[in-house]
Amino acid sequence: MNALPRKVKIVEVGPRDGLQNEKESVPADVKVQLVDMLSAAGFPNIEAASFVSPKWVPQMATSAEVMARIARRPGAIYSALTPNMQGFEAALAAKADEVVIFGAASEAFSQKNINCSIAESIARFEPVAKAAKDNGLRLRASISTAFGCPYQGEVPLESVADVVRRMRDLGCDEIDIADTIGVSTPRKTQAVMETAAREFHLDRIAGHFHDTYGQALANIYASLEIGVSIFHSSVSGLGGCPYAKGATGNVATEDVIYMLNGLGIETGIDLDKVVDAGLFITGHLGRKGVSRAGNAIAAKRAG
């Protein structure tokens, strides 16, 4: 087995992926403060906005205001989800450093969610990808349901490889392999990641794990073992999983950093400041966060 990476990049997705499904509107002031607290914690990459139709995702309607008001840390990347050229133009105007496009590895998921095939969905991103490159922006792709699908169940490895190739050919700088419903286990995780790495640079592949079955940290460790060194997480575990009732969704950032710190892997992130950010946002939402490490640290502080 390979030695674990000495350094890992954490992409904090709480402000976008974490908050987008919240039913109660989160004010722009709160979102700005959350991003600023995460910036101060030292994250190298924060997914801060989504330029989708407010009709479909009302929570993201304040994205332009949030991007205009955040205090940007020099060198940090502030990303925005851009489903089409209209979204791209808004992201460009908002001075996003990176635009994020997305596709599914499951044909059934693609058809059910956006009423078109995987090939058609990725073809729609061709103008967005070209515009990103023409404007000197980073381009990231997220591949959902790479480890399992709520509609078709198993997703063949070749399906994952096919979508990775398509995203690579669009010129993506980074590709996220996502366990959207949190069903993967370590051995399967390694098989999927190794498949992706045959089509794209291993050091530019990211793992995006959900914790529906409590396997996210184990899957991150399994990915580390084969050399993956970029992971997504959400402060305080923000973000539910709409396909598994009661599921926690995104792996909690505090738990990931606690594990990485224990492994002696450098992240450049201040765990105490992440805990502060988690307490801030869950306090606003009126509930306790799901991070085991975050809650333990907060309890220890309280004495």
PDB file of C-alpha atoms in Angstrom:
ATOM      1  CA  MET A   1       0.000   0.000   0.000  1.00  0.00           C
ATOM      2  CA  ASN A   2       1.234   3.477  -0.841  1.00  0.00           C
ATOM      3  CA  ALA A   3       2.189   5.944   1.861  1.00  0.00           C
ATOM      4  CA  LEU A   4      -0.585   8.405   2.675  1.00  0.00           C
ATOM      5  CA  PRO A   5      -0.344  11.907   1.143  1.00  0.00           C
ATOM      6  CA  ARG A   6       1.540  14.369   3.306  1.00  0.00           C
ATOM      7  CA  LYS A   7      -0.818  17.210   2.413  1.00  0.00           C
ATOM      8  CA  VAL A   8      -4.538  17.265   1.601  1.00  0.00           C
ATOM      9  CA  LYS A   9      -6.692  19.985   0.071  1.00  0.00           C
ATOM     10  CA  ILE A  10     -10.132  20.372   1.642  1.00  0.00           C
ATOM     11  CA  VAL A  11     -12.872  21.998  -0.444  1.00  0.00           C
ATOM     12  CA  GLU A  12     -15.464  23.414   1.962  1.00  0.00           C
ATOM     13  CA  VAL A  13     -18.932  23.059   0.398  1.00  0.00           C
ATOM     14  CA  GLY A  14     -21.136  24.113   3.323  1.00  0.00           C
ATOM     15  CA  PRO A  15     -22.105  27.591   2.050  1.00  0.00           C
ATOM     16  CA  ARG A  16     -23.440  26.122  -1.216  1.00  0.00           C
ATOM     17  CA  ASP A  17     -24.051  22.375  -1.125  1.00  0.00           C
ATOM     18  CA  GLY A  18     -24.732  22.494   2.602  1.00  0.00           C
ATOM     19  CA  LEU A  19     -27.252  25.329   2.679  1.00  0.00           C
ATOM     20  CA  GLN A  20     -29.026  24.937  -0.649  1.00  0.00           C
ATOM     21  CA  ASN A  21     -31.662  22.496   0.636  1.00  0.00           C
ATOM     22  CA  GLU A  22     -32.492  24.429   3.815  1.00  0.00           C
ATOM     23  CA  LYS A  23     -36.222  25.144   3.774  1.00  0.00           C
ATOM     24  CA  GLU A  24     -36.016  28.400   5.729  1.00  0.00           C
ATOM     25  CA  SER A  25     -34.300  31.238   3.881  1.00  0.00           C
ATOM     26  CA  VAL A  26     -30.814  31.968   5.258  1.00  0.00           C
ATOM     27  CA  PRO A  27     -30.106  35.729   5.050  1.00  0.00           C
ATOM     28  CA  ALA A  28     -27.189  36.985   2.970  1.00  0.00           C
ATOM     29  CA  ASP A  29     -25.629  38.473   6.133  1.00  0.00           C
ATOM     30  CA  VAL A  30     -25.414  35.010   7.691  1.00  0.00           C
ATOM     31  CA  LYS A  31     -23.988  33.444   4.534  1.00  0.00           C
ATOM     32  CA  VAL A  32     -21.354  36.186   4.250  1.00  0.00           C
ATOM     33  CA  GLN A  33     -20.323  35.743   7.878  1.00  0.00           C
ATOM     34  CA  LEU A  34     -20.134  31.967   7.417  1.00  0.00           C
ATOM     35  CA  VAL A  35     -17.883  32.269   4.348  1.00  0.00           C
ATOM     36  CA  ASP A  36     -15.716  34.834   6.136  1.00  0.00           C
ATOM     37  CA  MET A  37     -15.309  32.545   9.168  1.00  0.00           C
ATOM     38  CA  LEU A  38     -14.359  29.661   6.867  1.00  0.00           C
ATOM     39  CA  SER A  39     -11.877  31.886   5.015  1.00  0.00           C
ATOM     40  CA  ALA A  40     -10.317  32.860   8.350  1.00  0.00           C
ATOM     41  CA  ALA A  41     -10.005  29.150   9.218  1.00  0.00           C
ATOM     42  CA  GLY A  42      -7.666  28.750   6.240  1.00  0.00           C
ATOM     43  CA  PHE A  43      -9.632  26.819   3.617  1.00  0.00           C
ATOM     44  CA  PRO A  44      -7.902  26.928   0.230  1.00  0.00           C
ATOM     45  CA  ASN A  45     -11.180  26.466  -1.648  1.00  0.00           C
ATOM     46  CA  ILE A  46     -14.739  27.404  -0.618  1.00  0.00           C
ATOM     47  CA  GLU A  47     -17.835  26.619  -2.657  1.00  0.00           C
ATOM     48  CA  ALA A  48     -19.629  29.869  -1.946  1.00  0.00           C
ATOM     49  CA  ALA A  49     -22.396  30.303  -4.513  1.00  0.00           C
ATOM     50  CA  SER A  50     -24.674  28.751  -7.081  1.00  0.00           C
ATOM     51  CA  PHE A  51     -25.963  30.671 -10.069  1.00  0.00           C
ATOM     52  CA  VAL A  52     -29.017  28.588 -10.798  1.00  0.00           C
ATOM     53  CA  SER A  53     -32.567  29.788 -11.321  1.00  0.00           C
ATOM     54  CA  PRO A  54     -33.979  31.058  -7.998  1.00  0.00           C
ATOM     55  CA  LYS A  55     -37.201  29.324  -9.031  1.00  0.00           C
ATOM     56  CA  TRP A  56     -35.453  25.956  -8.656  1.00  0.00           C
ATOM     57  CA  VAL A  57     -33.116  26.753  -5.751  1.00  0.00           C
ATOM     58  CA  PRO A  58     -34.528  29.770  -3.870  1.00  0.00           C
ATOM     59  CA  GLN A  59     -31.845  29.506  -1.152  1.00  0.00           C
ATOM     60  CA  MET A  60     -29.174  30.498  -3.680  1.00  0.00           C
ATOM     61  CA  ALA A  61     -30.972  33.651  -4.892  1.00  0.00           C
ATOM     62  CA  THR A  62     -28.564  35.832  -2.853  1.00  0.00           C
ATOM     63  CA  SER A  63     -25.417  34.370  -4.451  1.00  0.00           C
ATOM     64  CA  ALA A  64     -24.388  37.564  -6.262  1.00  0.00           C
ATOM     65  CA  GLU A  65     -24.743  39.616  -3.076  1.00  0.00           C
ATOM     66  CA  VAL A  66     -22.787  37.062  -1.049  1.00  0.00           C
ATOM     67  CA  MET A  67     -19.946  36.981  -3.587  1.00  0.00           C
ATOM     68  CA  ALA A  68     -19.822  40.785  -3.625  1.00  0.00           C
ATOM     69  CA  ARG A  69     -19.594  41.095   0.153  1.00  0.00           C
ATOM     70  CA  ILE A  70     -17.298  38.288   1.310  1.00  0.00           C
ATOM     71  CA  ALA A  71     -13.793  39.156   2.500  1.00  0.00           C
ATOM     72  CA  ARG A  72     -11.638  37.139   0.110  1.00  0.00           C
ATOM     73  CA  ARG A  73      -8.491  35.633   1.523  1.00  0.00           C
ATOM     74  CA  PRO A  74      -5.571  36.063  -0.909  1.00  0.00           C
ATOM     75  CA  GLY A  75      -4.817  32.818  -2.711  1.00  0.00           C
ATOM     76  CA  ALA A  76      -8.106  31.143  -1.772  1.00  0.00           C
ATOM     77  CA  ILE A  77     -10.463  29.894  -4.498  1.00  0.00           C
ATOM     78  CA  TYR A  78     -14.136  30.882  -4.284  1.00  0.00           C
ATOM     79  CA  SER A  79     -16.243  28.590  -6.456  1.00  0.00           C
ATOM     80  CA  ALA A  80     -19.707  28.882  -7.976  1.00  0.00           C
ATOM     81  CA  LEU A  81     -21.977  26.264  -9.514  1.00  0.00           C
ATOM     82  CA  THR A  82     -22.918  27.232 -13.084  1.00  0.00           C
ATOM     83  CA  PRO A  83     -25.534  25.063 -14.852  1.00  0.00           C
ATOM     84  CA  ASN A  84     -25.598  27.066 -18.103  1.00  0.00           C
ATOM     85  CA  MET A  85     -24.240  30.163 -19.855  1.00  0.00           C
ATOM     86  CA  GLN A  86     -26.600  32.461 -17.957  1.00  0.00           C
ATOM     87  CA  GLY A  87     -25.181  31.065 -14.728  1.00  0.00           C
ATOM     88  CA  PHE A  88     -21.650  31.397 -16.076  1.00  0.00           C
ATOM     89  CA  GLU A  89     -22.146  35.077 -16.944  1.00  0.00           C
ATOM     90  CA  ALA A  90     -23.455  35.706 -13.424  1.00  0.00           C
ATOM     91  CA  ALA A  91     -20.477  33.862 -11.908  1.00  0.00           C
ATOM     92  CA  LEU A  92     -18.063  35.851 -14.070  1.00  0.00           C
ATOM     93  CA  ALA A  93     -19.698  39.131 -13.014  1.00  0.00           C
ATOM     94  CA  ALA A  94     -19.472  37.996  -9.374  1.00  0.00           C
ATOM     95  CA  LYS A  95     -15.730  37.377  -9.800  1.00  0.00           C
ATOM     96  CA  ALA A  96     -15.840  33.669  -9.050  1.00  0.00           C
ATOM     97  CA  ASP A  97     -12.383  32.074  -9.229  1.00  0.00           C
ATOM     98  CA  GLU A  98     -13.738  28.716 -10.324  1.00  0.00           C
ATOM     99  CA  VAL A  99     -16.907  27.543 -12.034  1.00  0.00           C
ATOM    100  CA  VAL A 100     -18.380  24.124 -11.348  1.00  0.00           C
ATOM    101  CA  ILE A 101     -20.215  22.002 -13.901  1.00  0.00           C
ATOM    102  CA  PHE A 102     -21.835  18.678 -13.124  1.00  0.00           C
ATOM    103  CA  GLY A 103     -23.024  15.400 -14.550  1.00  0.00           C
ATOM    104  CA  ALA A 104     -24.123  11.991 -13.338  1.00  0.00           C
ATOM    105  CA  ALA A 105     -22.450   8.617 -13.752  1.00  0.00           C
ATOM    106  CA  SER A 106     -25.899   7.004 -13.661  1.00  0.00           C
ATOM    107  CA  GLU A 107     -28.032   7.211 -16.799  1.00  0.00           C
ATOM    108  CA  ALA A 108     -31.201   6.679 -14.741  1.00  0.00           C
ATOM    109  CA  PHE A 109     -30.286   9.547 -12.404  1.00  0.00           C
ATOM    110  CA  SER A 110     -29.607  11.871 -15.344  1.00  0.00           C
ATOM    111  CA  GLN A 111     -32.914  11.049 -17.017  1.00  0.00           C
ATOM    112  CA  LYS A 112     -34.919  11.309 -13.799  1.00  0.00           C
ATOM    113  CA  ASN A 113     -33.398  14.595 -12.637  1.00  0.00           C
ATOM    114  CA  ILE A 114     -32.784  16.617 -15.783  1.00  0.00           C
ATOM    115  CA  ASN A 115     -34.716  14.670 -18.433  1.00  0.00           C
ATOM    116  CA  CYS A 116     -31.789  14.016 -20.720  1.00  0.00           C
ATOM    117  CA  SER A 117     -28.982  11.534 -21.226  1.00  0.00           C
ATOM    118  CA  ILE A 118     -25.537  11.846 -19.662  1.00  0.00           C
ATOM    119  CA  ALA A 119     -24.057  12.657 -23.075  1.00  0.00           C
ATOM    120  CA  GLU A 120     -26.658  15.387 -23.694  1.00  0.00           C
ATOM    121  CA  SER A 121     -26.167  16.885 -20.221  1.00  0.00           C
ATOM    122  CA  ILE A 122     -22.408  17.161 -20.668  1.00  0.00           C
ATOM    123  CA  ALA A 123     -22.758  18.550 -24.208  1.00  0.00           C
ATOM    124  CA  ARG A 124     -24.743  21.428 -22.672  1.00  0.00           C
ATOM    125  CA  PHE A 125     -21.653  22.360 -20.672  1.00  0.00           C
ATOM    126  CA  GLU A 126     -19.380  22.728 -23.713  1.00  0.00           C
ATOM    127  CA  PRO A 127     -20.003  26.510 -24.072  1.00  0.00           C
ATOM    128  CA  VAL A 128     -19.604  26.987 -20.306  1.00  0.00           C
ATOM    129  CA  ALA A 129     -16.301  25.109 -20.329  1.00  0.00           C
ATOM    130  CA  LYS A 130     -15.009  27.099 -23.289  1.00  0.00           C
ATOM    131  CA  ALA A 131     -16.074  30.401 -21.724  1.00  0.00           C
ATOM    132  CA  ALA A 132     -14.340  29.485 -18.459  1.00  0.00           C
ATOM    133  CA  LYS A 133     -11.093  28.763 -20.287  1.00  0.00           C
ATOM    134  CA  ASP A 134     -11.412  31.893 -22.445  1.00  0.00           C
ATOM    135  CA  ASN A 135     -11.824  34.001 -19.306  1.00  0.00           C
ATOM    136  CA  GLY A 136      -8.988  32.372 -17.375  1.00  0.00           C
ATOM    137  CA  LEU A 137     -11.212  30.736 -14.754  1.00  0.00           C
ATOM    138  CA  ARG A 138     -10.624  27.368 -13.165  1.00  0.00           C
ATOM    139  CA  LEU A 139     -13.070  24.716 -14.328  1.00  0.00           C
ATOM    140  CA  ARG A 140     -14.192  21.941 -11.998  1.00  0.00           C
ATOM    141  CA  ALA A 141     -16.574  19.080 -12.747  1.00  0.00           C
ATOM    142  CA  SER A 142     -18.613  17.136 -10.248  1.00  0.00           C
ATOM    143  CA  ILE A 143     -19.742  13.604 -11.120  1.00  0.00           C
ATOM    144  CA  SER A 144     -22.696  12.519  -9.003  1.00  0.00           C
ATOM    145  CA  THR A 145     -23.919   8.974  -8.273  1.00  0.00           C
ATOM    146  CA  ALA A 146     -20.471   7.527  -9.067  1.00  0.00           C
ATOM    147  CA  PHE A 147     -20.778   4.875  -6.348  1.00  0.00           C
ATOM    148  CA  GLY A 148     -24.484   4.063  -6.526  1.00  0.00           C
ATOM    149  CA  CYS A 149     -27.801   5.436  -7.743  1.00  0.00           C
ATOM    150  CA  PRO A 150     -31.179   5.729  -5.970  1.00  0.00           C
ATOM    151  CA  TYR A 151     -32.925   4.627  -9.175  1.00  0.00           C
ATOM    152  CA  GLN A 152     -30.722   2.015 -10.848  1.00  0.00           C
ATOM    153  CA  GLY A 153     -28.678   0.784  -7.881  1.00  0.00           C
ATOM    154  CA  GLU A 154     -25.212  -0.301  -9.015  1.00  0.00           C
ATOM    155  CA  VAL A 155     -23.305   2.025 -11.352  1.00  0.00           C
ATOM    156  CA  PRO A 156     -20.799   0.223 -13.630  1.00  0.00           C
ATOM    157  CA  LEU A 157     -17.162   1.311 -13.376  1.00  0.00           C
ATOM    158  CA  GLU A 158     -17.126   1.928 -17.132  1.00  0.00           C
ATOM    159  CA  SER A 159     -19.919   4.489 -16.694  1.00  0.00           C
ATOM    160  CA  VAL A 160     -17.732   6.401 -14.243  1.00  0.00           C
ATOM    161  CA  ALA A 161     -14.743   6.161 -16.610  1.00  0.00           C
ATOM    162  CA  ASP A 162     -16.867   7.436 -19.513  1.00  0.00           C
ATOM    163  CA  VAL A 163     -18.022  10.559 -17.667  1.00  0.00           C
ATOM    164  CA  VAL A 164     -14.507  11.259 -16.347  1.00  0.00           C
ATOM    165  CA  ARG A 165     -13.222  11.113 -19.947  1.00  0.00           C
ATOM    166  CA  ARG A 166     -15.948  13.485 -21.133  1.00  0.00           C
ATOM    167  CA  MET A 167     -15.213  15.982 -18.338  1.00  0.00           C
ATOM    168  CA  ARG A 168     -11.476  15.694 -18.971  1.00  0.00           C
ATOM    169  CA  ASP A 169     -12.013  16.458 -22.658  1.00  0.00           C
ATOM    170  CA  LEU A 170     -13.912  19.632 -21.723  1.00  0.00           C
ATOM    171  CA  GLY A 171     -10.677  20.867 -20.130  1.00  0.00           C
ATOM    172  CA  CYS A 172     -11.541  20.455 -16.445  1.00  0.00           C
ATOM    173  CA  ASP A 173      -8.817  21.324 -13.957  1.00  0.00           C
ATOM    174  CA  GLU A 174     -10.289  19.129 -11.241  1.00  0.00           C
ATOM    175  CA  ILE A 175     -12.926  16.372 -11.195  1.00  0.00           C
ATOM    176  CA  ASP A 176     -14.974  15.406  -8.150  1.00  0.00           C
ATOM    177  CA  ILE A 177     -16.142  11.819  -7.784  1.00  0.00           C
ATOM    178  CA  ALA A 178     -19.259  11.954  -5.606  1.00  0.00           C
ATOM    179  CA  ASP A 179     -21.060   9.366  -3.507  1.00  0.00           C
ATOM    180  CA  THR A 180     -24.326  11.281  -3.728  1.00  0.00           C
ATOM    181  CA  ILE A 181     -26.362   8.870  -1.608  1.00  0.00           C
ATOM    182  CA  GLY A 182     -23.550   7.725   0.666  1.00  0.00           C
ATOM    183  CA  VAL A 183     -23.710   4.001  -0.125  1.00  0.00           C
ATOM    184  CA  SER A 184     -20.058   3.225  -0.860  1.00  0.00           C
ATOM    185  CA  THR A 185     -17.702   1.194   1.316  1.00  0.00           C
ATOM    186  CA  PRO A 186     -13.871   1.280   1.305  1.00  0.00           C
ATOM    187  CA  ARG A 187     -13.061  -1.437  -1.218  1.00  0.00           C
ATOM    188  CA  LYS A 188     -15.656  -0.155  -3.671  1.00  0.00           C
ATOM    189  CA  THR A 189     -14.374   3.379  -3.134  1.00  0.00           C
ATOM    190  CA  GLN A 190     -10.869   2.320  -4.124  1.00  0.00           C
ATOM    191  CA  ALA A 191     -12.130   0.546  -7.244  1.00  0.00           C
ATOM    192  CA  VAL A 192     -14.054   3.633  -8.387  1.00  0.00           C
ATOM    193  CA  MET A 193     -11.187   6.018  -7.624  1.00  0.00           C
ATOM    194  CA  GLU A 194      -8.656   3.800  -9.402  1.00  0.00           C
ATOM    195  CA  THR A 195     -10.977   3.692 -12.411  1.00  0.00           C
ATOM    196  CA  ALA A 196     -11.194   7.499 -12.458  1.00  0.00           C
ATOM    197  CA  ALA A 197      -7.406   7.780 -12.084  1.00  0.00           C
ATOM    198  CA  ARG A 198      -6.880   5.757 -15.255  1.00  0.00           C
ATOM    199  CA  GLU A 199      -8.652   8.546 -17.157  1.00  0.00           C
ATOM    200  CA  PHE A 200      -7.496  11.686 -15.288  1.00  0.00           C
ATOM    201  CA  HIS A 201      -4.620  12.910 -13.112  1.00  0.00           C
ATOM    202  CA  LEU A 202      -4.860  11.332  -9.665  1.00  0.00           C
ATOM    203  CA  ASP A 203      -3.645  14.525  -7.987  1.00  0.00           C
ATOM    204  CA  ARG A 204      -6.601  16.422  -9.499  1.00  0.00           C
ATOM    205  CA  ILE A 205      -9.319  13.955  -8.531  1.00  0.00           C
ATOM    206  CA  ALA A 206     -11.434  14.811  -5.477  1.00  0.00           C
ATOM    207  CA  GLY A 207     -13.544  12.579  -3.258  1.00  0.00           C
ATOM    208  CA  HIS A 208     -16.989  13.882  -2.278  1.00  0.00           C
ATOM    209  CA  PHE A 209     -18.493  11.503   0.267  1.00  0.00           C
ATOM    210  CA  HIS A 210     -21.843  11.534   2.008  1.00  0.00           C
ATOM    211  CA  ASP A 211     -22.249   9.873   5.386  1.00  0.00           C
ATOM    212  CA  THR A 212     -25.681   8.266   4.954  1.00  0.00           C
ATOM    213  CA  TYR A 213     -24.450   4.849   6.136  1.00  0.00           C
ATOM    214  CA  GLY A 214     -21.649   6.166   8.352  1.00  0.00           C
ATOM    215  CA  GLN A 215     -18.933   5.226   5.857  1.00  0.00           C
ATOM    216  CA  ALA A 216     -17.625   8.637   4.757  1.00  0.00           C
ATOM    217  CA  LEU A 217     -14.467   8.758   6.926  1.00  0.00           C
ATOM    218  CA  ALA A 218     -13.643   5.145   6.074  1.00  0.00           C
ATOM    219  CA  ASN A 219     -14.069   5.970   2.377  1.00  0.00           C
ATOM    220  CA  ILE A 220     -11.829   9.031   2.708  1.00  0.00           C
ATOM    221  CA  TYR A 221      -9.153   6.901   4.388  1.00  0.00           C
ATOM    222  CA  ALA A 222      -9.476   4.288   1.636  1.00  0.00           C
ATOM    223  CA  SER A 223      -9.016   7.066  -0.942  1.00  0.00           C
ATOM    224  CA  LEU A 224      -5.950   8.388   0.896  1.00  0.00           C
ATOM    225  CA  GLU A 225      -4.435   4.905   0.709  1.00  0.00           C
ATOM    226  CA  ILE A 226      -4.420   5.040  -3.094  1.00  0.00           C
ATOM    227  CA  GLY A 227      -3.159   8.631  -3.265  1.00  0.00           C
ATOM    228  CA  VAL A 228      -6.262  10.817  -3.515  1.00  0.00           C
ATOM    229  CA  SER A 229      -5.413  14.142  -1.859  1.00  0.00           C
ATOM    230  CA  ILE A 230      -8.464  16.382  -2.421  1.00  0.00           C
ATOM    231  CA  PHE A 231     -11.704  15.970  -0.475  1.00  0.00           C
ATOM    232  CA  HIS A 232     -14.967  17.852  -0.094  1.00  0.00           C
ATOM    233  CA  SER A 233     -16.684  18.323   3.237  1.00  0.00           C
ATOM    234  CA  SER A 234     -19.334  20.509   4.795  1.00  0.00           C
ATOM    235  CA  VAL A 235     -18.978  22.429   8.044  1.00  0.00           C
ATOM    236  CA  SER A 236     -21.016  20.774  10.796  1.00  0.00           C
ATOM    237  CA  GLY A 237     -22.253  18.230   8.236  1.00  0.00           C
ATOM    238  CA  LEU A 238     -24.647  20.728   6.622  1.00  0.00           C
ATOM    239  CA  GLY A 239     -26.684  19.352   3.761  1.00  0.00           C
ATOM    240  CA  GLY A 240     -29.229  16.596   3.795  1.00  0.00           C
ATOM    241  CA  CYS A 241     -29.496  13.797   1.272  1.00  0.00           C
ATOM    242  CA  PRO A 242     -32.863  14.063  -0.493  1.00  0.00           C
ATOM    243  CA  TYR A 243     -32.837  10.409  -1.601  1.00  0.00           C
ATOM    244  CA  ALA A 244     -32.459   8.776   1.800  1.00  0.00           C
ATOM    245  CA  LYS A 245     -34.924   9.959   4.426  1.00  0.00           C
ATOM    246  CA  GLY A 246     -33.188  11.275   7.535  1.00  0.00           C
ATOM    247  CA  ALA A 247     -29.721  10.948   6.026  1.00  0.00           C
ATOM    248  CA  THR A 248     -27.093  13.381   7.198  1.00  0.00           C
ATOM    249  CA  GLY A 249     -25.646  13.958   3.748  1.00  0.00           C
ATOM    250  CA  ASN A 250     -22.230  15.573   3.505  1.00  0.00           C
ATOM    251  CA  VAL A 251     -19.390  14.386   5.707  1.00  0.00           C
ATOM    252  CA  ALA A 252     -18.664  16.954   8.435  1.00  0.00           C
ATOM    253  CA  THR A 253     -15.534  19.045   7.908  1.00  0.00           C
ATOM    254  CA  GLU A 254     -14.629  18.932  11.601  1.00  0.00           C
ATOM    255  CA  ASP A 255     -14.576  15.115  11.554  1.00  0.00           C
ATOM    256  CA  VAL A 256     -12.406  15.007   8.424  1.00  0.00           C
ATOM    257  CA  ILE A 257      -9.879  17.495   9.787  1.00  0.00           C
ATOM    258  CA  TYR A 258      -9.749  15.768  13.173  1.00  0.00           C
ATOM    259  CA  MET A 259      -8.888  12.498  11.405  1.00  0.00           C
ATOM    260  CA  LEU A 260      -6.322  14.107   9.097  1.00  0.00           C
ATOM    261  CA  ASN A 261      -4.686  15.897  12.034  1.00  0.00           C
ATOM    262  CA  GLY A 262      -4.409  12.562  13.814  1.00  0.00           C
ATOM    263  CA  LEU A 263      -2.751  11.050  10.742  1.00  0.00           C
ATOM    264  CA  GLY A 264      -0.210  13.892  10.642  1.00  0.00           C
ATOM    265  CA  ILE A 265      -1.529  15.076   7.271  1.00  0.00           C
ATOM    266  CA  GLU A 266      -1.234  18.802   6.654  1.00  0.00           C
ATOM    267  CA  THR A 267      -4.373  20.768   5.661  1.00  0.00           C
ATOM    268  CA  GLY A 268      -3.468  24.339   6.643  1.00  0.00           C
ATOM    269  CA  ILE A 269      -6.867  24.615   8.359  1.00  0.00           C
ATOM    270  CA  ASP A 270      -7.480  25.662  11.972  1.00  0.00           C
ATOM    271  CA  LEU A 271      -9.887  23.084  13.440  1.00  0.00           C
ATOM    272  CA  ASP A 272     -10.957  25.342  16.334  1.00  0.00           C
ATOM    273  CA  LYS A 273     -12.017  28.043  13.867  1.00  0.00           C
ATOM    274  CA  VAL A 274     -13.994  25.472  11.867  1.00  0.00           C
ATOM    275  CA  VAL A 275     -15.777  24.447  15.069  1.00  0.00           C
ATOM    276  CA  ASP A 276     -16.603  28.145  15.659  1.00  0.00           C
ATOM    277  CA  ALA A 277     -18.048  28.407  12.132  1.00  0.00           C
ATOM    278  CA  GLY A 278     -20.091  25.243  12.708  1.00  0.00           C
ATOM    279  CA  LEU A 279     -21.492  26.545  15.991  1.00  0.00           C
ATOM    280  CA  PHE A 280     -22.328  29.859  14.306  1.00  0.00           C
ATOM    281  CA  ILE A 281     -24.316  28.383  11.416  1.00  0.00           C
ATOM    282  CA  THR A 282     -26.074  25.648  13.399  1.00  0.00           C
ATOM    283  CA  GLY A 283     -26.956  28.275  16.025  1.00  0.00           C
ATOM    284  CA  HIS A 284     -28.606  30.324  13.301  1.00  0.00           C
ATOM    285  CA  LEU A 285     -30.423  27.258  11.952  1.00  0.00           C
ATOM    286  CA  GLY A 286     -31.600  26.396  15.447  1.00  0.00           C
ATOM    287  CA  ARG A 287     -30.252  22.872  15.648  1.00  0.00           C
ATOM    288  CA  LYS A 288     -27.230  20.928  16.769  1.00  0.00           C
ATOM    289  CA  GLY A 289     -24.650  20.010  14.155  1.00  0.00           C
ATOM    290  CA  VAL A 290     -23.978  16.382  13.235  1.00  0.00           C
ATOM    291  CA  SER A 291     -20.180  16.558  13.527  1.00  0.00           C
ATOM    292  CA  ARG A 292     -19.059  14.164  16.254  1.00  0.00           C
ATOM    293  CA  ALA A 293     -15.669  15.882  16.552  1.00  0.00           C
ATOM    294  CA  GLY A 294     -17.205  19.360  16.464  1.00  0.00           C
ATOM    295  CA  ASN A 295     -19.731  18.520  19.186  1.00  0.00           C
ATOM    296  CA  ALA A 296     -17.046  16.863  21.337  1.00  0.00           C
ATOM    297  CA  ILE A 297     -14.735  19.884  21.038  1.00  0.00           C
ATOM    298  CA  ALA A 298     -17.621  22.265  21.845  1.00  0.00           C
ATOM    299  CA  ALA A 299     -18.572  20.169  24.895  1.00  0.00           C
ATOM    300  CA  LYS A 300     -14.971  20.110  26.117  1.00  0.00           C
ATOM    301  CA  ARG A 301     -14.788  23.893  25.772  1.00  0.00           C
ATOM    302  CA  ALA A 302     -17.975  24.265  27.799  1.00  0.00           C
ATOM    303  CA  GLY A 303     -16.350  22.199  30.549  1.00  0.00           C
TER     304      GLY A 303
END
